[in-house]
PDB file of C-alpha atoms in Angstrom:
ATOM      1  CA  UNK N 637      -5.812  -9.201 -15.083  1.00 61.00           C
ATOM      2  CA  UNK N 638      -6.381  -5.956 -13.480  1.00 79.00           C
ATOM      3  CA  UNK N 639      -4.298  -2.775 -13.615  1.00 91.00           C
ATOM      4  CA  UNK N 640      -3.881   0.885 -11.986  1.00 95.00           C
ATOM      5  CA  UNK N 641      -3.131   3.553 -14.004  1.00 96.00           C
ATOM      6  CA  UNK N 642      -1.845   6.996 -12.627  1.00 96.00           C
ATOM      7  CA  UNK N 643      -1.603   9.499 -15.538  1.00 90.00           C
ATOM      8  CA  UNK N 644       0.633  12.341 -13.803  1.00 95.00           C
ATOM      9  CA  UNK N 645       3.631  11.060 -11.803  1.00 95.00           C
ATOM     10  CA  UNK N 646       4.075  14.747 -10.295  1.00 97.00           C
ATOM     11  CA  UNK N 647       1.749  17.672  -9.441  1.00 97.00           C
ATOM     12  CA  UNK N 648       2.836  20.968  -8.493  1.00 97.00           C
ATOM     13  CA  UNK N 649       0.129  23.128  -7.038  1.00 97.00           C
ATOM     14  CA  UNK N 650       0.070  26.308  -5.288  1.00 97.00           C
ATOM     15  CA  UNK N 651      -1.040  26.425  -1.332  1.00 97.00           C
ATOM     16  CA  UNK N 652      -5.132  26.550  -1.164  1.00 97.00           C
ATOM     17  CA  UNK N 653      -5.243  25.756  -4.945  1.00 98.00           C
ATOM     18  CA  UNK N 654      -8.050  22.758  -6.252  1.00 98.00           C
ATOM     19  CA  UNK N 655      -5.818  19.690  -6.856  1.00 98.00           C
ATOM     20  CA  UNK N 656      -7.339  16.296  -8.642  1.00 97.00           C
ATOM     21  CA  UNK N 657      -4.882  12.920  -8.746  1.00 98.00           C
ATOM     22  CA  UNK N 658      -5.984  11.074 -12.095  1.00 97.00           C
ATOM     23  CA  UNK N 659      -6.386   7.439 -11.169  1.00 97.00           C
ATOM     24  CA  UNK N 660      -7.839   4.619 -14.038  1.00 96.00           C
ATOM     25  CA  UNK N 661      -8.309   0.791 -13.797  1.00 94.00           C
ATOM     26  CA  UNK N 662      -8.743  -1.940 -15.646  1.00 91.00           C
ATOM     27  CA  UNK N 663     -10.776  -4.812 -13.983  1.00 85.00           C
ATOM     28  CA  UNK N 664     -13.306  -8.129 -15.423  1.00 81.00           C
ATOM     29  CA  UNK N 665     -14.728  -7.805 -12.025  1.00 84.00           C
ATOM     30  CA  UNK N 666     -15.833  -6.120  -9.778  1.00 87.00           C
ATOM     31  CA  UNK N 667     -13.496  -3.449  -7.748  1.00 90.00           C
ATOM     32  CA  UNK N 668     -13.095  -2.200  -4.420  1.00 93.00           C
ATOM     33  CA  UNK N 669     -10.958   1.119  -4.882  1.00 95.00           C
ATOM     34  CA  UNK N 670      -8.615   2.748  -2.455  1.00 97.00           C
ATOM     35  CA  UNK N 671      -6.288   6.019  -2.168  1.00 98.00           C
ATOM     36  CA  UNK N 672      -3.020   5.689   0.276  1.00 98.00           C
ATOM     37  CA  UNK N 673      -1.072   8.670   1.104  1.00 97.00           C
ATOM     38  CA  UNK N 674       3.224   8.232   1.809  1.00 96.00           C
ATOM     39  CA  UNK N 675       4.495  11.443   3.719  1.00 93.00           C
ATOM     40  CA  UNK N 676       8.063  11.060   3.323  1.00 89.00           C
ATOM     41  CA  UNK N 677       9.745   8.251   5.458  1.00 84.00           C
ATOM     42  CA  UNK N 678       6.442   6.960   6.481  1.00 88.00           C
ATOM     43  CA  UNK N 679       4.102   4.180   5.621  1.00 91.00           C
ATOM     44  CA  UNK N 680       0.862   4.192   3.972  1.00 95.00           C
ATOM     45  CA  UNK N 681      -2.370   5.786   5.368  1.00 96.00           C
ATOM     46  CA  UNK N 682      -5.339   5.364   3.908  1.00 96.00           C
ATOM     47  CA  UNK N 683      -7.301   8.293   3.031  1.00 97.00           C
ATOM     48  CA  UNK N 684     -10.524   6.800   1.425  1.00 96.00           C
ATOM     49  CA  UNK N 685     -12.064   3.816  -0.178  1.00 95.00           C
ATOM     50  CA  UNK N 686     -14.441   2.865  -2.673  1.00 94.00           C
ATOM     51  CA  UNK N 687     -16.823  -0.475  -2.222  1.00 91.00           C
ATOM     52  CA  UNK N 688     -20.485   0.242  -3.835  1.00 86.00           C
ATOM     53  CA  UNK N 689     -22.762   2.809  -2.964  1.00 86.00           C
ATOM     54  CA  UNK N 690     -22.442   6.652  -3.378  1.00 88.00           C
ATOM     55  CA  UNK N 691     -19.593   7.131  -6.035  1.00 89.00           C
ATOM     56  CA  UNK N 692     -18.764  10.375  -4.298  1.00 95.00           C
ATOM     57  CA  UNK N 693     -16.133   8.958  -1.146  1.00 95.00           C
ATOM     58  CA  UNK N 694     -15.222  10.982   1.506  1.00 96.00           C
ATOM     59  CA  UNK N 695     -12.196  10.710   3.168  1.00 95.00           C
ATOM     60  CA  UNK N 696     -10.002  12.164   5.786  1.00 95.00           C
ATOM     61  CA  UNK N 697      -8.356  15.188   5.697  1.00 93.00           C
ATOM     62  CA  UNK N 698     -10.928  17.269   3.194  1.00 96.00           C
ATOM     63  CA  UNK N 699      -9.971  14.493   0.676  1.00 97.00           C
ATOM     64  CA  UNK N 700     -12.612  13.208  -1.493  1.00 97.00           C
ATOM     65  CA  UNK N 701     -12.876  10.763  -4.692  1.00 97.00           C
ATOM     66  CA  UNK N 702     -15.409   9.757  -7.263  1.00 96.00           C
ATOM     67  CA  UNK N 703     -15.941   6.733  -9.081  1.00 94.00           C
ATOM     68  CA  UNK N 704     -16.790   6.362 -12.215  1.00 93.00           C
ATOM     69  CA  UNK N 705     -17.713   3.388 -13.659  1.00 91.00           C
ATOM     70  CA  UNK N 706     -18.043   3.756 -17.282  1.00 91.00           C
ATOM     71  CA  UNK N 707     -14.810   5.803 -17.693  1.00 92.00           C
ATOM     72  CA  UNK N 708     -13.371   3.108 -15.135  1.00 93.00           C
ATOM     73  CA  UNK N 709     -11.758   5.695 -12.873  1.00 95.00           C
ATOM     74  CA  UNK N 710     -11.470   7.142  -9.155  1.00 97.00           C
ATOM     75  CA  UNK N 711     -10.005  10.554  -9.269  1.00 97.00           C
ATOM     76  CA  UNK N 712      -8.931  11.955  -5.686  1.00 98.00           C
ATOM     77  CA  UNK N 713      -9.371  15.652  -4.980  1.00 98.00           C
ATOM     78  CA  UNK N 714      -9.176  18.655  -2.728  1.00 98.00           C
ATOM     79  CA  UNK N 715     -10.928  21.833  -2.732  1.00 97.00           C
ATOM     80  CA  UNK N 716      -7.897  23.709  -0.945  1.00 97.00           C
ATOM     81  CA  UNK N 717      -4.221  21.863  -0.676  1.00 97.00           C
ATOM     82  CA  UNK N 718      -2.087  23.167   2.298  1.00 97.00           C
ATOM     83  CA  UNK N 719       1.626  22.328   2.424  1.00 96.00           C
ATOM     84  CA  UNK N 720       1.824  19.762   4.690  1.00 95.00           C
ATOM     85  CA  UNK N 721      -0.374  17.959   1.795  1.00 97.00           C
ATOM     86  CA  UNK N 722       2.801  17.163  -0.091  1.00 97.00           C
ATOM     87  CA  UNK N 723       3.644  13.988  -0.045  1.00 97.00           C
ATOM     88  CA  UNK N 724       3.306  10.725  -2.808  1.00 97.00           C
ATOM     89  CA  UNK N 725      -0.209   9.798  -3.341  1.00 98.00           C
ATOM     90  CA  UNK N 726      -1.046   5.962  -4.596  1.00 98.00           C
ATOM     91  CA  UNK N 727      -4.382   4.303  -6.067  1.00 97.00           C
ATOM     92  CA  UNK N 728      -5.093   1.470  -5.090  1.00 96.00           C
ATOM     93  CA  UNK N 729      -7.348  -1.800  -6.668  1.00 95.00           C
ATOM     94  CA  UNK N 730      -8.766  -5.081  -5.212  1.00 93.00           C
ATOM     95  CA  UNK N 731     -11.045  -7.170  -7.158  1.00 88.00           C
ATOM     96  CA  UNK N 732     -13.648  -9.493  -5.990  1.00 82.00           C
ATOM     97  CA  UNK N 733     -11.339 -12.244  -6.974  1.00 82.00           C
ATOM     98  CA  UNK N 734      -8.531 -11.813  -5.230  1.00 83.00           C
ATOM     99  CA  UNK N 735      -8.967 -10.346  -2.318  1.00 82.00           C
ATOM    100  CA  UNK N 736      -6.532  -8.874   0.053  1.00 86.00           C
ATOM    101  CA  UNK N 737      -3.792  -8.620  -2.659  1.00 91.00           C
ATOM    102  CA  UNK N 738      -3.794  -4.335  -3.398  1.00 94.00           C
ATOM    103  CA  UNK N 739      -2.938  -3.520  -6.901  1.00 94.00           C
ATOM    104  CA  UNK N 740      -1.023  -0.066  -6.733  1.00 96.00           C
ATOM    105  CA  UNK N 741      -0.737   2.530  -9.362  1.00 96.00           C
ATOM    106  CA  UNK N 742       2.930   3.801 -10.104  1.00 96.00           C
ATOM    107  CA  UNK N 743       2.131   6.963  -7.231  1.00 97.00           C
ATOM    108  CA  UNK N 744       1.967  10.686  -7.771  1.00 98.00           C
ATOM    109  CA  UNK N 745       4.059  13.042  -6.047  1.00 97.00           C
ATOM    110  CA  UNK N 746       2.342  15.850  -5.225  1.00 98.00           C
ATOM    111  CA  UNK N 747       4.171  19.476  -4.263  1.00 97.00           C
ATOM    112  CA  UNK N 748       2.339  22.494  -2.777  1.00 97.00           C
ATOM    113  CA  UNK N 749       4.355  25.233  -2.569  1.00 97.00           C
ATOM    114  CA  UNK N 750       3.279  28.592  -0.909  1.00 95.00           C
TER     115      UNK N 750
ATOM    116  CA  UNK H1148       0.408   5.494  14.279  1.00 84.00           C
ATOM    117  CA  UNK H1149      -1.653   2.733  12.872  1.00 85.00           C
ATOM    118  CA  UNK H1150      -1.152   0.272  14.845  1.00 93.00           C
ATOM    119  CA  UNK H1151       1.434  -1.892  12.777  1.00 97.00           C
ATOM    120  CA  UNK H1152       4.738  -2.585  13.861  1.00 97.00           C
ATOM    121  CA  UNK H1153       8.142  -3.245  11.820  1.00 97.00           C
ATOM    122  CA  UNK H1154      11.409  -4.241  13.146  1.00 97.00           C
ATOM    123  CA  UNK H1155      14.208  -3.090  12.369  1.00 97.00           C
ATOM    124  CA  UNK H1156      13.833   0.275  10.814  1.00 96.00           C
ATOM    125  CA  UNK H1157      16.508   0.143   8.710  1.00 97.00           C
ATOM    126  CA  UNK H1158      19.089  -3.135   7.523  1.00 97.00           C
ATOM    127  CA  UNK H1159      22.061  -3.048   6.012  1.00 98.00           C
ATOM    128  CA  UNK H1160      23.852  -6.309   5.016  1.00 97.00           C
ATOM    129  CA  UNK H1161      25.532  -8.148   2.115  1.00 97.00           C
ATOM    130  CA  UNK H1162      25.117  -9.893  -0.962  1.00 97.00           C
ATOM    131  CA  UNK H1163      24.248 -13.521  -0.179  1.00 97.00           C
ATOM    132  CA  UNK H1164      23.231 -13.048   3.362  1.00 98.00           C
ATOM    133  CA  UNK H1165      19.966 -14.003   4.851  1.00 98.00           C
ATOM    134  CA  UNK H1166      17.259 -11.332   7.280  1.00 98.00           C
ATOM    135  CA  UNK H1167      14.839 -11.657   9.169  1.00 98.00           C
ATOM    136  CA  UNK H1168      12.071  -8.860   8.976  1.00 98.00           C
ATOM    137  CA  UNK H1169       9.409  -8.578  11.940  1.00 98.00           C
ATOM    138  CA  UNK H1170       5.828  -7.259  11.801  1.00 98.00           C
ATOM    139  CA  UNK H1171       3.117  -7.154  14.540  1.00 98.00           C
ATOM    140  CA  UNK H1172      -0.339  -6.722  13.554  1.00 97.00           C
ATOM    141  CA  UNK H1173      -3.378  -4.217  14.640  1.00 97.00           C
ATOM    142  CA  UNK H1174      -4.872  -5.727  17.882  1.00 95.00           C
ATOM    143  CA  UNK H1175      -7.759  -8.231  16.763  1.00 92.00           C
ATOM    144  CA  UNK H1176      -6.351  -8.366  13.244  1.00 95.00           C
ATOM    145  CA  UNK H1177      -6.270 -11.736  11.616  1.00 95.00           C
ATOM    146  CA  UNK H1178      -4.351 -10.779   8.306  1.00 95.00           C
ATOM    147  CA  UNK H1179      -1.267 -10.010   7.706  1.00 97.00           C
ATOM    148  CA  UNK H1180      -0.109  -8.639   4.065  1.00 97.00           C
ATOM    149  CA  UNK H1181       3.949  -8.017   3.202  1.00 98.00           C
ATOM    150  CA  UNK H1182       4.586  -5.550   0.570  1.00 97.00           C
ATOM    151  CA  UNK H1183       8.095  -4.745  -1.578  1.00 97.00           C
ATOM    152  CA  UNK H1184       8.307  -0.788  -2.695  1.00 96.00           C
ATOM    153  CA  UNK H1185      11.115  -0.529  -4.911  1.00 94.00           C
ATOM    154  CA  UNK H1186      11.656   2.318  -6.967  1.00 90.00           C
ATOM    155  CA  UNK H1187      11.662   0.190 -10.921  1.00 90.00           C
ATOM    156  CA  UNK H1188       8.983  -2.113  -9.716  1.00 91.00           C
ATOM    157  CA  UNK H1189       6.942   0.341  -7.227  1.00 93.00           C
ATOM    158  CA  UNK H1190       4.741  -1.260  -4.647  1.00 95.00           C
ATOM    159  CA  UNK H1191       4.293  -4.846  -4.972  1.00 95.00           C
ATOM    160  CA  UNK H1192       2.082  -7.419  -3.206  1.00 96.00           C
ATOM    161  CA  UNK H1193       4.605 -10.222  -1.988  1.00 97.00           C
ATOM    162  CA  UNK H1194       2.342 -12.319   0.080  1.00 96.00           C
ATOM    163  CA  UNK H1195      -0.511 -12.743   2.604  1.00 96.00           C
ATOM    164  CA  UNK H1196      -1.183 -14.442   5.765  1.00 96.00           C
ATOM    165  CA  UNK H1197      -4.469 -15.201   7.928  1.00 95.00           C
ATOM    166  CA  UNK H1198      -4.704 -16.517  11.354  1.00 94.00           C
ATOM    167  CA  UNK H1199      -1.622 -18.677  10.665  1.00 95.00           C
ATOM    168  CA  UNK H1200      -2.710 -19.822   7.113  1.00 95.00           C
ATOM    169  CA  UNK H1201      -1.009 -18.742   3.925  1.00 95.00           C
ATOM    170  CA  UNK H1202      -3.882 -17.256   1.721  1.00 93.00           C
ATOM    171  CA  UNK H1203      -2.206 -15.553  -1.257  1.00 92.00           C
ATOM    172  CA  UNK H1204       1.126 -15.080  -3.306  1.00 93.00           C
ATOM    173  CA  UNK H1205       1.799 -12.257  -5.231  1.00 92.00           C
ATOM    174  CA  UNK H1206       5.413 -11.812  -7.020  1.00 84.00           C
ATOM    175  CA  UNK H1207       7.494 -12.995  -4.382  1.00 93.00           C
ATOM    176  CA  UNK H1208      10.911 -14.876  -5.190  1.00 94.00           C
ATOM    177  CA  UNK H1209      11.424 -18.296  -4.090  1.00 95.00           C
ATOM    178  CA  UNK H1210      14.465 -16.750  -1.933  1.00 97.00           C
ATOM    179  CA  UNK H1211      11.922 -14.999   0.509  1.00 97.00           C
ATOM    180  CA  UNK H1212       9.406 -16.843   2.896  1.00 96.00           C
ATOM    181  CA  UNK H1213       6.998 -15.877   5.288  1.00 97.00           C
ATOM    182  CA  UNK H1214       5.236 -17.035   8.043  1.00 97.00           C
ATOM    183  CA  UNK H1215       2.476 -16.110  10.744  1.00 97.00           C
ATOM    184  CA  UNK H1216       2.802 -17.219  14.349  1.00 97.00           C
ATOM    185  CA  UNK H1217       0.170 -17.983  16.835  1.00 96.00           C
ATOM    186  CA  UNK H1218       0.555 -14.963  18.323  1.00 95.00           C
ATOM    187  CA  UNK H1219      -0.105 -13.264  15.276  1.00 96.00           C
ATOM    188  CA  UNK H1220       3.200 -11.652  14.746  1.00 97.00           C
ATOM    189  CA  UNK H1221       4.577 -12.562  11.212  1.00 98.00           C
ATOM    190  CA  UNK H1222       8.194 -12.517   9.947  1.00 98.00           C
ATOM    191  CA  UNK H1223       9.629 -12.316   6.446  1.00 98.00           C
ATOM    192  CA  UNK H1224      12.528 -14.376   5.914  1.00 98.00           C
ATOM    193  CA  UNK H1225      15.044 -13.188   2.529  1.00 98.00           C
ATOM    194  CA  UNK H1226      17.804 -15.422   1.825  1.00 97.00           C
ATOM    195  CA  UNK H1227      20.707 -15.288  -0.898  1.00 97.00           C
ATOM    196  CA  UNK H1228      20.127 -11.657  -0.939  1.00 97.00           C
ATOM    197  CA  UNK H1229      20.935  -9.867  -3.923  1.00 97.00           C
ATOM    198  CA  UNK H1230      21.733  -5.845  -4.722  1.00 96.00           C
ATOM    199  CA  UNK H1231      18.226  -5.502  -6.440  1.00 95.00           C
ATOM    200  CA  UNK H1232      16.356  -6.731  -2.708  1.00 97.00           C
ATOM    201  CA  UNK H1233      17.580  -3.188  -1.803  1.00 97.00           C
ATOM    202  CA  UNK H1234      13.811  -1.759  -0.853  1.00 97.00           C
ATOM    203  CA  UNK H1235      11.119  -0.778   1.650  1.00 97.00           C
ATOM    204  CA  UNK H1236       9.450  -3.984   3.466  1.00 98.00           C
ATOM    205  CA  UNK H1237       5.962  -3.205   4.133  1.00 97.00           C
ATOM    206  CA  UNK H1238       3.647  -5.473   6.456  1.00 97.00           C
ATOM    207  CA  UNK H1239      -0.262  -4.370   6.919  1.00 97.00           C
ATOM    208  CA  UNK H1240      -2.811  -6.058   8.622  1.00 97.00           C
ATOM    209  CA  UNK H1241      -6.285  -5.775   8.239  1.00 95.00           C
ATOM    210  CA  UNK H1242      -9.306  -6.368  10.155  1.00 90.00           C
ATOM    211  CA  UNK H1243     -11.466  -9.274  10.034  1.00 88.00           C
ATOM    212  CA  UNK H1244     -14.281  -9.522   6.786  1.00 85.00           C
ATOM    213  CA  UNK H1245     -12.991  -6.030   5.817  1.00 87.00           C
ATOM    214  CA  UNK H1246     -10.873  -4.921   2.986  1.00 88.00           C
ATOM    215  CA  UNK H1247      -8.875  -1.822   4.012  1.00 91.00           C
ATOM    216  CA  UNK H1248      -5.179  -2.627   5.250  1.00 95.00           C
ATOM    217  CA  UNK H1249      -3.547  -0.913   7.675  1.00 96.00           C
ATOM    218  CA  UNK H1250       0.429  -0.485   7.137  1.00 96.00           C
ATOM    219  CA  UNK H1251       3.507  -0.418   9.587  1.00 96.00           C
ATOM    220  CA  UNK H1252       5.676   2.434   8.861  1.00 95.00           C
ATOM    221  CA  UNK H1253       8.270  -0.625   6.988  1.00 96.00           C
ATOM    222  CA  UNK H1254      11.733  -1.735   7.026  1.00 97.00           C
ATOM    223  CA  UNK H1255      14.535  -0.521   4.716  1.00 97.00           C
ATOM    224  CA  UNK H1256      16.479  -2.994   3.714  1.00 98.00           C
ATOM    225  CA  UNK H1257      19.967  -1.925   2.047  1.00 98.00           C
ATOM    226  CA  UNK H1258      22.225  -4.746   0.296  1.00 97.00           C
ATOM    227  CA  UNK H1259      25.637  -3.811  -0.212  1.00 97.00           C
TER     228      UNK H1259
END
């Protein structure tokens, strides 16, 4: 069975501070590895995804991720957070196997304050 | 906007009733995912359809039911509704051969 682990449930960070979202799985298979962003009241957008390749992901909004296979995570950061980043952050797992059915970590809540 | 729509916004009913939630897909998308974000379980897969056809189950009580038209639309039927349905209905949809979904901005259902 596969899981998503998110190791900080909140992040405070200053405005145009470095800010990294800890994300781990646990998978038999292979992996396809996503990031979703919830603004308050809102749905889900996706930011980035993982499939093969590069294991350095760039997403939208100066977001970027890396994936790393042998510690069996895909940390999210930004160089430079500005307040409108605040909002709850989730990682996000399909595996080969199952496809189409998104395994979500518990979320992060991240809060930039000036 | 990403192209997924949910109606209502917000429901409120009671114990034991039955709703009806509504979501239309992304133009050209086949598949159709519902998702339950609760705030003990989090964000849940529930179930998925494509072009019609059932394709998955996730944790979804034998209470709810779902069910893709030929139009595309898909509606999510909860019946016997309990205090603990109280949560956020997703639907996304997602284009065809590719694995990102796309999600509707969901429905909140309240159960008084």
């Amino acid at each position: 069975a596969q899981s998503v682990t998110q190791l900080d449930s909140q992040v405070p960070v200053f405005e145009e501070a470095p800010v990294e979202l800890r994300c781990n799985y646990s998978s038999s298979v292979s992996v396809y590895l996503f990031w979703y962003v919830q603004y308050p009241n809102q749905g889900l957008q996706l930011l980035l995804k993982y499939l093969s390749g590069s294991t350095l992901v760039k997403g939208i909004n100066g977001f970027e991720a890396e994936f790393n296979k042998s510690q069996t995570s895909f940390h999210l950061r930004k160089p430079s957070v500005h307040i409108s980043d605040t909002a709850e952050y989730f990682c996000a797992a399909m595996t080969t196997d199952s496809w189409g059915k998104l395994q979500f970590g518990a979320g992060t809540q991240v809060v930039v304050t000036p | 906007d990403s192209g997924v729509t949910q109606t209502p916004k917000h429901l409120i009913t009671a114990t034991g009733q039955r709703v009806t939630l509504r979501c239309s897909p992304r133009s050209g998308d086949l598949s159709v995912y519902w998702y339950q974000q609760s705030l003990d379980q989090g964000l849940q897969f529930l179930i998925q359809y494509y072009n019609g056809e059932e394709r998955a189950k996730g944790n979804i009580l034998e209470r709810f039911s779902a069910q893709q038209f030929p139009d595309l639309h898909s509606e999510l039927n909860l019946s016997s509704l309990e205090l603990g349905d109280s949560a956020l209905y997703f639907c996304a949809s997602s284009p065809r051969g590719r694995s990102e979904q796309y999600f509707g901005p969901g429905t909140r259902l309240t159960v008084t």
